[in-house]
GROMACS .gro file of C-alpha atoms in nm:
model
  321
    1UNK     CA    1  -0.666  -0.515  -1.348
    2UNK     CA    2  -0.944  -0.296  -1.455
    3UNK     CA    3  -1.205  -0.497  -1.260
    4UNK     CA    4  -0.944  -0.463  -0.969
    5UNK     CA    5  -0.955  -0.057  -1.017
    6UNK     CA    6  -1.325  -0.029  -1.083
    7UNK     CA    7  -1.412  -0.224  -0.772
    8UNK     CA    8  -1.153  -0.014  -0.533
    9UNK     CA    9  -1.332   0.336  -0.694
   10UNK     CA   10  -1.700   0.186  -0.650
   11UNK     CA   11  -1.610   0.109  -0.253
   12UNK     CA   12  -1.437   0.478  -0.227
   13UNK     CA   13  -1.760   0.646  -0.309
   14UNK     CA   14  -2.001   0.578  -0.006
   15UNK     CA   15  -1.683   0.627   0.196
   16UNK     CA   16  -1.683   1.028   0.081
   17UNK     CA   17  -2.061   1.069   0.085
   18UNK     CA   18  -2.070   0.881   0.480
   19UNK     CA   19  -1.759   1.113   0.552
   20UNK     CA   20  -1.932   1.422   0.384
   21UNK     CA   21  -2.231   1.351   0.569
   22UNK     CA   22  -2.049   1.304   0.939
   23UNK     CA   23  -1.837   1.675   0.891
   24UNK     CA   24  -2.138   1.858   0.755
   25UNK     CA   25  -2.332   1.767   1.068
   26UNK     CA   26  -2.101   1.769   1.371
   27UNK     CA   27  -2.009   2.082   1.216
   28UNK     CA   28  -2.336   2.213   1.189
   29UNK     CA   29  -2.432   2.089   1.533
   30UNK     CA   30  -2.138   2.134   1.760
   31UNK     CA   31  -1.976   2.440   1.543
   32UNK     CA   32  -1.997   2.820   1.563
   33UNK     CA   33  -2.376   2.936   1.485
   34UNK     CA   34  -2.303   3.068   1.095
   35UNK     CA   35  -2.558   3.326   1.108
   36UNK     CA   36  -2.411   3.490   1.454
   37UNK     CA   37  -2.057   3.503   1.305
   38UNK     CA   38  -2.235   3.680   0.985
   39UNK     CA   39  -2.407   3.917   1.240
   40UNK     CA   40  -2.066   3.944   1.434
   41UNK     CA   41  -2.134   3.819   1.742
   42UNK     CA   42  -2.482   4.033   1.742
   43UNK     CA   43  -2.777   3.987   1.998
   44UNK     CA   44  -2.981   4.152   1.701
   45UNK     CA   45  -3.265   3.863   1.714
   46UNK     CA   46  -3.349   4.069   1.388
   47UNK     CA   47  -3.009   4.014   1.263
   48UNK     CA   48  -3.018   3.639   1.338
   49UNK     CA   49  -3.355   3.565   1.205
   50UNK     CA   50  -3.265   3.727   0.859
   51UNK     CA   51  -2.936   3.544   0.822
   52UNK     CA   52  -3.040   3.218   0.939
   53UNK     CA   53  -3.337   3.232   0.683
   54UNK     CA   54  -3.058   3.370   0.398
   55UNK     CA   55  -2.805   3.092   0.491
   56UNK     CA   56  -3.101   2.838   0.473
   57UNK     CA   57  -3.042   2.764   0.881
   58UNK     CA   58  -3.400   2.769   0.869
   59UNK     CA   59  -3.425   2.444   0.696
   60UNK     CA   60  -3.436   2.079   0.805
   61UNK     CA   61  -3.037   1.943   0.831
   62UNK     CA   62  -3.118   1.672   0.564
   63UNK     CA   63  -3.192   1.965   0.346
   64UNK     CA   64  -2.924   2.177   0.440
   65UNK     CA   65  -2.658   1.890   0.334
   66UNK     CA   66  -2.824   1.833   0.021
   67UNK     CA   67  -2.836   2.182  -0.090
   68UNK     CA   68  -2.489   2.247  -0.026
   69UNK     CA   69  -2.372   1.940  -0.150
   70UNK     CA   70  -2.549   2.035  -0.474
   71UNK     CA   71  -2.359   2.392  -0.467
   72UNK     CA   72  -2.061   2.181  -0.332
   73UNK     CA   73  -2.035   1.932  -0.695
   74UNK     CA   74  -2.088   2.219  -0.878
   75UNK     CA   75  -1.778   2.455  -0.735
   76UNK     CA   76  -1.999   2.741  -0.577
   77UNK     CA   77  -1.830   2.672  -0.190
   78UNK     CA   78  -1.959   2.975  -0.085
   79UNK     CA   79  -1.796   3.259   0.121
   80UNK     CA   80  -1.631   3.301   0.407
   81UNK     CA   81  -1.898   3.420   0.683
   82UNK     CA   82  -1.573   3.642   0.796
   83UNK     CA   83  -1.397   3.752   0.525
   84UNK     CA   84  -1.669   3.765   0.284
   85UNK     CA   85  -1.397   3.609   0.042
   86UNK     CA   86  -1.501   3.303  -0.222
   87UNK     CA   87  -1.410   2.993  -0.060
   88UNK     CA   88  -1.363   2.751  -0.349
   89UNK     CA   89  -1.056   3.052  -0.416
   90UNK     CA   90  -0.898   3.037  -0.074
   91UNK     CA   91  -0.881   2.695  -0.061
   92UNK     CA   92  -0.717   2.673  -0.429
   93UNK     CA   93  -0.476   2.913  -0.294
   94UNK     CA   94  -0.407   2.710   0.007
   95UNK     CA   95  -0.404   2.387  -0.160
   96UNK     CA   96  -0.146   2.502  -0.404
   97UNK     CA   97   0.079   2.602  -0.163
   98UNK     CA   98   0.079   2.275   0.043
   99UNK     CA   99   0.091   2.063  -0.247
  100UNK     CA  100   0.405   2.202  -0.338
  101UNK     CA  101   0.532   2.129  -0.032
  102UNK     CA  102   0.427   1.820   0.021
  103UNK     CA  103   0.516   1.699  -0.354
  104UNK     CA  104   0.828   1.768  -0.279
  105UNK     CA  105   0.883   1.644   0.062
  106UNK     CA  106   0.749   1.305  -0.049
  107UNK     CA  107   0.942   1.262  -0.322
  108UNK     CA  108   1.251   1.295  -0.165
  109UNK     CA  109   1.145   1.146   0.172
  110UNK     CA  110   1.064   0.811  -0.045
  111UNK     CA  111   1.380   0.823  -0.217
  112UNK     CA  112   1.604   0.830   0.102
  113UNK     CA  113   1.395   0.638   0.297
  114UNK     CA  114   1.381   0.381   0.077
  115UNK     CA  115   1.780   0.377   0.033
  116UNK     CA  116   1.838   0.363   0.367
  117UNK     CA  117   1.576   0.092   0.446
  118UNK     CA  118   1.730  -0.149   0.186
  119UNK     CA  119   2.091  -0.043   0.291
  120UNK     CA  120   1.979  -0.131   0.628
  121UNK     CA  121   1.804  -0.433   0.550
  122UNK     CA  122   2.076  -0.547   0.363
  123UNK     CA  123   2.346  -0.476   0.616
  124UNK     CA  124   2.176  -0.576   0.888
  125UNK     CA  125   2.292  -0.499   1.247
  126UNK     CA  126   2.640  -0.395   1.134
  127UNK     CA  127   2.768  -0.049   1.243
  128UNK     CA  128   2.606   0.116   0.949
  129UNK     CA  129   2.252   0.002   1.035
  130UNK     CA  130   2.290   0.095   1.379
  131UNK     CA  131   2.405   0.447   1.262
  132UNK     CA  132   2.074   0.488   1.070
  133UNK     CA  133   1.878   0.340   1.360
  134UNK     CA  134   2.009   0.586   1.573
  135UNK     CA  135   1.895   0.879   1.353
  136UNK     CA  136   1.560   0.752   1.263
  137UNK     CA  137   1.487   0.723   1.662
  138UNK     CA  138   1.624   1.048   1.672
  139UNK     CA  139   1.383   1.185   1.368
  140UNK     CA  140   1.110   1.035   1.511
  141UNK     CA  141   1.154   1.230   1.864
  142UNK     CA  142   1.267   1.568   1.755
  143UNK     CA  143   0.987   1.828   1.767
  144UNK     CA  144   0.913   1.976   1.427
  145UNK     CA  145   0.845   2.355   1.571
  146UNK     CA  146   1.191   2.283   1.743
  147UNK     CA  147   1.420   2.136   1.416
  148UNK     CA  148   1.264   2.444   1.187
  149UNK     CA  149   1.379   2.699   1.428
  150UNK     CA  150   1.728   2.557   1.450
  151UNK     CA  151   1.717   2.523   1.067
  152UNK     CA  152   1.631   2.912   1.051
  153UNK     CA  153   1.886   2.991   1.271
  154UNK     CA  154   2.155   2.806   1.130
  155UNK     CA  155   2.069   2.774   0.740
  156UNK     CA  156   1.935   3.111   0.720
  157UNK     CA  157   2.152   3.356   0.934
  158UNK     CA  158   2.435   3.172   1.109
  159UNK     CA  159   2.551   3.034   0.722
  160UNK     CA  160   2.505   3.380   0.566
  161UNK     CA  161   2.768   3.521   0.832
  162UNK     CA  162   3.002   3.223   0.749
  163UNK     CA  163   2.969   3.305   0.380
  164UNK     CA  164   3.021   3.659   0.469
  165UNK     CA  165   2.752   3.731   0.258
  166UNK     CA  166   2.459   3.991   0.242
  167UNK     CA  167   2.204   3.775   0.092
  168UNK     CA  168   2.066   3.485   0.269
  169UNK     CA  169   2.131   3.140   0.078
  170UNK     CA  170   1.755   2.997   0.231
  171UNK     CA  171   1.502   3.200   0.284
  172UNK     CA  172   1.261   3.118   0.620
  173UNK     CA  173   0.955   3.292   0.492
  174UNK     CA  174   0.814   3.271   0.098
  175UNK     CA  175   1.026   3.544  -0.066
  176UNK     CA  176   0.755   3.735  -0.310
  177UNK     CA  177   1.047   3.899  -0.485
  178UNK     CA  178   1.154   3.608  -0.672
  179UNK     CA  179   1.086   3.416  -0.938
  180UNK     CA  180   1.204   3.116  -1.089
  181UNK     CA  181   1.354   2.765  -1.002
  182UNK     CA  182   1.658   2.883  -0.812
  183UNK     CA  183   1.407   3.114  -0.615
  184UNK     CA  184   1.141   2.795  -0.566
  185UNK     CA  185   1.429   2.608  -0.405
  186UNK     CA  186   1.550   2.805  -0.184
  187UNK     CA  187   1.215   2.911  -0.075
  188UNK     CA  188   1.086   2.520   0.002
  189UNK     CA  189   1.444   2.352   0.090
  190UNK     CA  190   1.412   2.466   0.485
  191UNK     CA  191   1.060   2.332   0.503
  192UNK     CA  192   1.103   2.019   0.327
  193UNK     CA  193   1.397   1.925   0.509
  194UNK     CA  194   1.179   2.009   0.835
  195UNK     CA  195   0.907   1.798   0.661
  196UNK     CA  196   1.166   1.515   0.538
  197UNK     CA  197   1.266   1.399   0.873
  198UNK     CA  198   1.006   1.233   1.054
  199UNK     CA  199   0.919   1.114   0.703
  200UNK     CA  200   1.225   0.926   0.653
  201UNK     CA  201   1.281   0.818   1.000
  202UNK     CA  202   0.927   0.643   1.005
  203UNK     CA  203   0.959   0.529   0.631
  204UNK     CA  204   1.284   0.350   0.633
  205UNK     CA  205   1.215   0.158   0.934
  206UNK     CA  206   0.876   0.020   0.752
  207UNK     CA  207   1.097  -0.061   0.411
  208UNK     CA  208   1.364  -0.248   0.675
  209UNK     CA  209   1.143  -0.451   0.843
  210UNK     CA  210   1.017  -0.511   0.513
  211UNK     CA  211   1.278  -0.605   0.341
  212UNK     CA  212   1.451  -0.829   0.605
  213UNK     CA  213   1.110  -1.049   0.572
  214UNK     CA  214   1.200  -1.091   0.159
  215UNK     CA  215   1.549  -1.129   0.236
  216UNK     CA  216   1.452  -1.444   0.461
  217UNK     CA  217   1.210  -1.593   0.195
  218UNK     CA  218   1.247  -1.921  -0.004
  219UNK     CA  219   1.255  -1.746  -0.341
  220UNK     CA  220   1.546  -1.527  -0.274
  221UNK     CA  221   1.749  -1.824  -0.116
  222UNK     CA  222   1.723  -1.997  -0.456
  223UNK     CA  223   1.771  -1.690  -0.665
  224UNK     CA  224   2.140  -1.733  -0.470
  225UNK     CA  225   2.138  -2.041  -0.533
  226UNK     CA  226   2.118  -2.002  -0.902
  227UNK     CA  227   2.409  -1.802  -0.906
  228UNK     CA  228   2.286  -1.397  -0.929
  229UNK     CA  229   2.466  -1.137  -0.740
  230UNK     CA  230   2.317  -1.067  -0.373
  231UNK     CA  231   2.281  -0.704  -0.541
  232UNK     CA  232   2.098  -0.806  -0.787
  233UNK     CA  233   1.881  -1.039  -0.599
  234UNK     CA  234   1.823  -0.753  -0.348
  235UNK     CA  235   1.702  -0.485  -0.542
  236UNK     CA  236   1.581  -0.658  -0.827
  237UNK     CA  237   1.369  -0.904  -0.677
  238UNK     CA  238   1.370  -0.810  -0.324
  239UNK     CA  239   1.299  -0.448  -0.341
  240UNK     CA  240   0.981  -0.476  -0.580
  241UNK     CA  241   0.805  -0.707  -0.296
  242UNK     CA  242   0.905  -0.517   0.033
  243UNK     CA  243   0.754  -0.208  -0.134
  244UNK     CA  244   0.420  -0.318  -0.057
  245UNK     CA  245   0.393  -0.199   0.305
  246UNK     CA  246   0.590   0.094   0.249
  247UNK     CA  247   0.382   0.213  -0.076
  248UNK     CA  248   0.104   0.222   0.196
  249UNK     CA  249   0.250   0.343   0.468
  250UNK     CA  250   0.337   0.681   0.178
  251UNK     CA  251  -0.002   0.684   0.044
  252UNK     CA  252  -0.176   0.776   0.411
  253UNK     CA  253   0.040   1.018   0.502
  254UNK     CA  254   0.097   1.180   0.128
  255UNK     CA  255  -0.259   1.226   0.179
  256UNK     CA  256  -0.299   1.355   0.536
  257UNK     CA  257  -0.020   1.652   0.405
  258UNK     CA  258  -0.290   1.748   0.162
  259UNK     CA  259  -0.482   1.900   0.463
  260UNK     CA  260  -0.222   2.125   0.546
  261UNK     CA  261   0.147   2.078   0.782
  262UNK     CA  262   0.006   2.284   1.038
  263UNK     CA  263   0.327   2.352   1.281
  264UNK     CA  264   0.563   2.333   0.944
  265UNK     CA  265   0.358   2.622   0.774
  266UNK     CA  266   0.365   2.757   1.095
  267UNK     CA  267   0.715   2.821   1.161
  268UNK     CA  268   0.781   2.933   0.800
  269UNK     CA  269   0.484   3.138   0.768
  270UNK     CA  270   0.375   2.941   0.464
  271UNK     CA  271  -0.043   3.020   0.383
  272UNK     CA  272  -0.110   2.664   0.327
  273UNK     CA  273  -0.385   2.460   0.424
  274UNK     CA  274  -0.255   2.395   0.818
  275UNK     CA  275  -0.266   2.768   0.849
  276UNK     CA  276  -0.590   2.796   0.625
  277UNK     CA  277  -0.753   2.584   0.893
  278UNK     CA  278  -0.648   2.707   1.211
  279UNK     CA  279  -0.770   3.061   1.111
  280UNK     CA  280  -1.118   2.950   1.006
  281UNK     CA  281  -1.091   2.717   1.340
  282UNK     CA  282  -1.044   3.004   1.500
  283UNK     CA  283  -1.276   3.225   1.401
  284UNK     CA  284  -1.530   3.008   1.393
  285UNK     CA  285  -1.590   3.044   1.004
  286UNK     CA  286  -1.762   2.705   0.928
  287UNK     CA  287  -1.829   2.799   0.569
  288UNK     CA  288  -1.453   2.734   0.518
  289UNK     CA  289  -1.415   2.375   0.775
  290UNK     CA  290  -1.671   2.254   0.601
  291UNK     CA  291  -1.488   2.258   0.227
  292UNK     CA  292  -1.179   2.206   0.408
  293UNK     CA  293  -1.232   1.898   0.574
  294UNK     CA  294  -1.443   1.722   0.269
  295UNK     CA  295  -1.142   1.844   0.034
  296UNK     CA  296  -0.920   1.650   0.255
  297UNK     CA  297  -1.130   1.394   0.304
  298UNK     CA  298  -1.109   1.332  -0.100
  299UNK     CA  299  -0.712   1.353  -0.075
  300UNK     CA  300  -0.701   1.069   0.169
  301UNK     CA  301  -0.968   0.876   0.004
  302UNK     CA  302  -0.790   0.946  -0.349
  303UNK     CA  303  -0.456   0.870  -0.208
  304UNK     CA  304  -0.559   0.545   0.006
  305UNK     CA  305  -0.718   0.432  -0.373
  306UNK     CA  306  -0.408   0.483  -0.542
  307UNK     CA  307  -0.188   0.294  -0.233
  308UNK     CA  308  -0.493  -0.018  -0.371
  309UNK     CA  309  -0.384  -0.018  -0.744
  310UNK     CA  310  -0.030   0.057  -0.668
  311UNK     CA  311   0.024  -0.207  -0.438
  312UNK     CA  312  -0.175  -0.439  -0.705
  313UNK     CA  313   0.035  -0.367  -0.912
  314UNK     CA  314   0.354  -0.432  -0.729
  315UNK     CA  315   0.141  -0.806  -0.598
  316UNK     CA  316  -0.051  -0.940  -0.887
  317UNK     CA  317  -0.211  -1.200  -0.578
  318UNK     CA  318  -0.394  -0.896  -0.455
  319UNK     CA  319  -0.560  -0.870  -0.734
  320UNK     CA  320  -0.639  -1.260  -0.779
  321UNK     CA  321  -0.778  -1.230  -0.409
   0.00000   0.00000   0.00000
């Protein structure tokens, strides 16, 4: 197994420096000129000169990636050519946010959609799975933008009317008044329901395709045979091995969240890494896209290596192969 885990790290490591490489230079090439945003949008040639030579713009782009990435490894990111704030800080700030989020909306996205998958799987193509069907085609095609606004209206002023209450129970926006656990939740249960389901739609149907292939192999037809309990067979033995594809299917996305839930934090004015991006996007300020996008990079490098072990772990033939 440790073989197994050192090989899948030593492969993930000229995947980040080829990825660092690629974002550093399209952005470089194709991005806003860094030294004109410093000199807002100045035809100073003065200006220009003197920045580009203080940003190192001067230099050849092999030597611009190496310096950076040598401030990079070492946690000076720079500052924002905008705000003039550290960047290393705003993107801890952002990250922590999002990771909340996401934490959260994965863990219980993988808990329902696993229980519905295997319920599913398990009863298949009775009224019950067709029920879940149903919903996970409708998860799947309901706009996010358009499920958090209904979610607002509804969980945040609509049930405070029913209650006949002055408070609201969920709040639509971070609440910087509060403090505590009871606070937390009702600050992240709006978004992480809006987060939750696409998850589970998408999730569940990968754990019941899944399982319905274990359900149909050899193994499980003599584990009947033997005399256990089909409940036992199913999520004893059938649930470990169908996890595989699912595990994953988790992994990519847990680590495409990491780079922010752009329309999510949107909606619930959350200042996570979506909307941490779109403003640098937007005003040009490649001192911040660059971090961004090589920070998420490493989250779905990170995540895709754990999805390896894990699903090692759950298949000791991956590891023989």
């Amino acid at each position: 197994m440790t073989r197994y885990i050192g090989r899948r790290i030593l492969a993930a490591i000229p995947v980040l420096l080829l990825a660092s490489v690629l974002v550093f230079v399209l952005v470089r090439q194709f991005g806003a000129d860094p030294a004109r945003t410093r000199c807002q949008q100045s035809r100073d040639l003065k200006c220009l000169a003197r920045t580009r030579v203080q940003l190192g713009l001067d230099r050849p782009l092999p030597v611009q990636y190496v310096d950076f990435m040598g401030d990079f490894v070492q946690g000076d990111w720079g500052t924002s050519e905008r705000t003039d704030q550290s960047v290393a800080e705003s993107i801890g700030i952002a990250l922590g946010e999002t990771a909340q989020l996401a934490f959260w909306g994965v863990a219980f996205s993988s808990v329902v959609a696993i229980s519905v998958g295997v319920y599913s799987a398990n009863k298949a193509y009775s009224p019950g799975d067709y029920f879940f069907t149903g919903l996970a085609f409708a998860g799947i095609a309901m706009p996010t933008f358009w499920f958090g606004l209904i979610c607002i209206n509804y969980l945040t002023f609509h049930l405070k009317e029913l209650l006949n209450t002055n408070e609201v129970i969920f709040f639509s926006i971070p609440n910087a008044t509060g403090h505590g656990a009871i606070n937390g939740f009702r600050e992240l249960a709006l978004p992480v329901l809006v987060l939750s389901v696409q998850l589970v739609a998408g999730w569940s149907r990968y754990q019941r395709s899944s399982m319905l292939d274990e359900l149909d192999s050899d193994y499980i037809r003599t584990a009947r045979s033997k005399g256990l309990t089909r409940r036992r067979v199913v999520w004893k033995h059938g649930l470990r091995n169908s996890l595989g594809a699912l595990v994953t299917v988790i992994a990519i996305d847990a680590g495409a969240l990491f780079g922010g839930l752009i329309v999510t934090e949107r909606v619930f004015s959350r200042p996570g890494m979506g909307t941490l991006f779109l403003n640098a996007l937007g005003n040009g300020d490649s001192a911040v896209l660059i971090p961004w996008m090589i920070v998420t990079g490493v989250f779905i490098i990170i995540f895709n290596l754990f999805a390896d072990i894990l699903y090692g772990v759950l298949d000791p033939r991956v590891r023989v192969a």
